[in-house]
Tab-separated table of C-alpha atoms in Angstrom:
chain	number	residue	atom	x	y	z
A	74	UNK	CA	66.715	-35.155	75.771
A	75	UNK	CA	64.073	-33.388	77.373
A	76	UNK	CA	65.390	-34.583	80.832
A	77	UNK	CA	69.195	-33.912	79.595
A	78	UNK	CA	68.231	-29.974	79.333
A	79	UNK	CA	66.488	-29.920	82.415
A	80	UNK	CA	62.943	-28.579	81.625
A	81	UNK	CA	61.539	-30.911	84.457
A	82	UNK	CA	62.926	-28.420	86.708
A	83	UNK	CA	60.335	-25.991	85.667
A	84	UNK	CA	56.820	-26.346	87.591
A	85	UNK	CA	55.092	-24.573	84.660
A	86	UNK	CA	52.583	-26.319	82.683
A	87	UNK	CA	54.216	-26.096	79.100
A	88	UNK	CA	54.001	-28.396	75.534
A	89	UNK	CA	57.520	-29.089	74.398
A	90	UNK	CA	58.596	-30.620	70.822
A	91	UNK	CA	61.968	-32.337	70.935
A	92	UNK	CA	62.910	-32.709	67.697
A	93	UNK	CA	66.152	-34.882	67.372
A	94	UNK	CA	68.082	-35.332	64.216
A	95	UNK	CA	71.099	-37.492	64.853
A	96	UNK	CA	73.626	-38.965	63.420
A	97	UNK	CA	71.468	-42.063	62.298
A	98	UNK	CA	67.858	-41.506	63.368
A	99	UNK	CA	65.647	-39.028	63.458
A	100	UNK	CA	62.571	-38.681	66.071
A	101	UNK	CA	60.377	-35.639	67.493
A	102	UNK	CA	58.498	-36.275	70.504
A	103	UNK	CA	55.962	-34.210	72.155
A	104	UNK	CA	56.019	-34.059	75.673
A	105	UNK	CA	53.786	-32.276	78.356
A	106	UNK	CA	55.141	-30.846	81.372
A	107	UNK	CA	53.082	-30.255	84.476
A	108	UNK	CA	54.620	-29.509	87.918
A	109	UNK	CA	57.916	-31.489	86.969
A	110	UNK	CA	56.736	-34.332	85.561
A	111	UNK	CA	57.225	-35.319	82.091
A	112	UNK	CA	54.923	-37.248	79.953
A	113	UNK	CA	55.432	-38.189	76.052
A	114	UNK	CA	51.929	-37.379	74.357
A	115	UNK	CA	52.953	-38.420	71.165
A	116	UNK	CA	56.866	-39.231	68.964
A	117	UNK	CA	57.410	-39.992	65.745
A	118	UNK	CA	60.298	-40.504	63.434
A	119	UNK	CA	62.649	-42.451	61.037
A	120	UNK	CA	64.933	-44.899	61.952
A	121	UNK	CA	66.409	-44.532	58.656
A	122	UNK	CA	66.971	-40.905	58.021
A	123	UNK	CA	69.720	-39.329	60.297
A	124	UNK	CA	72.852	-36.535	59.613
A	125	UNK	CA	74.958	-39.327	57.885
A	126	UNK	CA	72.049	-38.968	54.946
A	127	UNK	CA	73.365	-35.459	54.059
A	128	UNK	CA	76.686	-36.314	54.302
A	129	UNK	CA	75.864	-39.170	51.930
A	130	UNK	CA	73.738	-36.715	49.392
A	131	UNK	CA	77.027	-34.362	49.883
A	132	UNK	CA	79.249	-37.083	49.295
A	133	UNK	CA	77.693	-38.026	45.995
A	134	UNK	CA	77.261	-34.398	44.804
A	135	UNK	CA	81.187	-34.253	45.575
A	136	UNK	CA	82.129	-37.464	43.346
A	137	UNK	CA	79.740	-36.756	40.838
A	138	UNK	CA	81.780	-33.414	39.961
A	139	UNK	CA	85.140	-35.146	40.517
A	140	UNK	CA	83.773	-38.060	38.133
A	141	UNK	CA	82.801	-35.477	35.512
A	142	UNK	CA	86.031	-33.566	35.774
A	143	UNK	CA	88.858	-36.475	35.585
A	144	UNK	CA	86.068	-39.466	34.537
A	145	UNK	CA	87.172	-41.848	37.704
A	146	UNK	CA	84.775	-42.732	40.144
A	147	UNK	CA	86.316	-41.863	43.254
A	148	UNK	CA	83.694	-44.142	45.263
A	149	UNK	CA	85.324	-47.231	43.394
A	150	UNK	CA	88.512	-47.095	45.943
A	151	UNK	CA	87.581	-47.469	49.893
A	152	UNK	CA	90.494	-45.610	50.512
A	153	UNK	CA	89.128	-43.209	47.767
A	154	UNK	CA	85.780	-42.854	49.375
A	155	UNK	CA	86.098	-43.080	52.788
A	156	UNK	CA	88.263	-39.185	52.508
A	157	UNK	CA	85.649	-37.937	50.634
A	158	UNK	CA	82.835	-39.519	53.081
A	159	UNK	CA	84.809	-37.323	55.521
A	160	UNK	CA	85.752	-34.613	53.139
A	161	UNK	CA	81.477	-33.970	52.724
A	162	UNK	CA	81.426	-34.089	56.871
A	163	UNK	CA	83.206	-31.510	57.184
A	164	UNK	CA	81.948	-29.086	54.665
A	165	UNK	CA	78.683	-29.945	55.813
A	166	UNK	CA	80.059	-28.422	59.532
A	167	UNK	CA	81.567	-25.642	57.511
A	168	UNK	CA	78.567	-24.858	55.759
A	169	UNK	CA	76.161	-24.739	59.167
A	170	UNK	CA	78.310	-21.571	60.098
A	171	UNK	CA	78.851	-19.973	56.392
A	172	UNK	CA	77.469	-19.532	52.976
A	173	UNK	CA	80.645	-21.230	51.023
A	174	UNK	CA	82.822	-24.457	51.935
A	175	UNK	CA	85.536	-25.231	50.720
A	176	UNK	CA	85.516	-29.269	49.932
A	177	UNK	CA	89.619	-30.585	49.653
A	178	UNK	CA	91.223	-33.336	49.156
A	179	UNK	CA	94.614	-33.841	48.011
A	180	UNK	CA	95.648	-36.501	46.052
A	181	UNK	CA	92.340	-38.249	46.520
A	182	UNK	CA	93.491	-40.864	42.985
A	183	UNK	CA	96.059	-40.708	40.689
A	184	UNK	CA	95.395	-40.334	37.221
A	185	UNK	CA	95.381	-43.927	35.345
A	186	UNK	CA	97.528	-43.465	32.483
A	187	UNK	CA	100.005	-40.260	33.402
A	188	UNK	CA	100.261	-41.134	36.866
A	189	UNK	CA	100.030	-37.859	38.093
A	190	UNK	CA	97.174	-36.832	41.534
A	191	UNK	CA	93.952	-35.775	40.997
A	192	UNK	CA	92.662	-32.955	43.584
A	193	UNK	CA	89.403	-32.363	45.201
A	194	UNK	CA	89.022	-29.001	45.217
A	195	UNK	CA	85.059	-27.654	45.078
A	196	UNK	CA	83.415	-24.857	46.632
A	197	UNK	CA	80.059	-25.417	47.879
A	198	UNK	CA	77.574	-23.373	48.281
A	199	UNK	CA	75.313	-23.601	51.914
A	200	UNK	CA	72.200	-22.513	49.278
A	201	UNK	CA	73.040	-25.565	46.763
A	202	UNK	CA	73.741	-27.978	49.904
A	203	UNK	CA	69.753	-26.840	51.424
A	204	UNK	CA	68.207	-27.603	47.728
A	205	UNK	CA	70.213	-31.312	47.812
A	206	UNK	CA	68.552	-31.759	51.345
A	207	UNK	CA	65.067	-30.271	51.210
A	208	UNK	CA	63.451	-33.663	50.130
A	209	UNK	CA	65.226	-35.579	53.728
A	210	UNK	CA	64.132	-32.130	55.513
A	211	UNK	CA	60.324	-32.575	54.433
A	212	UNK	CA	60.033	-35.929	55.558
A	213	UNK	CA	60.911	-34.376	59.166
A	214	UNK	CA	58.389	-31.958	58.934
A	215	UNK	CA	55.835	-34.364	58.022
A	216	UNK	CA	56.789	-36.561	61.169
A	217	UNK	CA	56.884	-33.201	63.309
A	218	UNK	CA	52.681	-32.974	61.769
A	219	UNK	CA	51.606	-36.643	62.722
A	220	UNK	CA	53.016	-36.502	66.258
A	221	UNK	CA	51.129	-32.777	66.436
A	222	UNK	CA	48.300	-34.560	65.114
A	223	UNK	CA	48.632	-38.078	67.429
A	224	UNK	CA	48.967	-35.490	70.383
A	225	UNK	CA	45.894	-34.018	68.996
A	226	UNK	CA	47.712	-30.479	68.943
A	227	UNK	CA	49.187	-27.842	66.503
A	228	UNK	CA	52.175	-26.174	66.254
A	229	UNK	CA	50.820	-22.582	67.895
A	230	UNK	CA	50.028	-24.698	71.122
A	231	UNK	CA	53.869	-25.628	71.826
A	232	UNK	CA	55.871	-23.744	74.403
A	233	UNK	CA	59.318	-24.448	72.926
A	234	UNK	CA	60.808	-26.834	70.578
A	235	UNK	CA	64.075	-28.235	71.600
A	236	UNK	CA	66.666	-28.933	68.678
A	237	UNK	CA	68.840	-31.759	69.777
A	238	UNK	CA	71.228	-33.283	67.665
A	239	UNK	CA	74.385	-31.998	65.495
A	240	UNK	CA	72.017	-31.948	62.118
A	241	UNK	CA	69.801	-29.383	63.647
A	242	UNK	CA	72.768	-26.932	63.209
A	243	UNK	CA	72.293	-26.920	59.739
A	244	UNK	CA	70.337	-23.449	59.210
């Protein structure tokens, strides 16, 4: 990432912290840059924490109220959950650039006995979708303190800490 953005163009000496939530992983690095070159001092991370985990703690929050409204699981039919997997992707986008989202789905099951659709249709709040997160946002931090530590740094000795990754536009 670092070499993506182009800081070994810089012939300053500087301490950089990549910090790289993706889709599926999650990894911060420190790096040292001296007169172009780039060398990792320390990384750290968690192959099993990654952007899809908030959509998945979204998700859940999602069906939980659609479950308590009109008592069907929507998570019991693929077809079901895979529209609200992507109906929690986007208001987690949404959310990144406002303080309500709108979460909709039309006709996401029909209603056992009358036959007639059941709706998604929740607003979500950016402040309720940070509390739901906070635990998976921790464990980052605590990764970005044991590479400080491995590099034998702290965090007033970086330079710049590059976000990279389309989780790290959640604010």
């Amino acid at each position: 990432a670092a070499l993506a953005y182009g800081l070994e163009r810089s012939n300053e000496r500087q301490m950089i912290a990549v910090y790289d939530l993706g889709g599926g992983t999650f990894d911060v690095s420190i790096i040292e840059l001296n007169n172009g070159v780039l060398e990792v001092r320390a990384s750290h991370g968690n192959t099993q924490l990654g952007g899809d985990d908030f959509d998945e703690l979204l998700m859940t929050h999602l069906a939980n109220g659609f479950q308590e409204e009109f008592e069907m699981d929507p998570r019991r039919e693929r077809k079901a959950l895979a529209r609200l997997l992507r109906a929690a992707e986007q208001t987690k986008i949404a959310l990144s650039t406002r303080p309500f989202a709108r979460a909709r789905e039309e006709y996401l099951l029909e209603a056992h006995r009358a036959g007639r659709p059941l709706h998604l249709d929740v607003e979500v709040e950016r402040r309720e979708f940070e509390r739901m997160i906070r635990p998976l946002l921790e464990g980052t931090l605590r990764s970005c303190d044991q590479a400080l530590s491995d590099a034998g740094l702290k965090a007033k000795d970086l330079d710049k800490v590059l976000l990279v990754g389309g989780s790290t536009r959640i604010p």
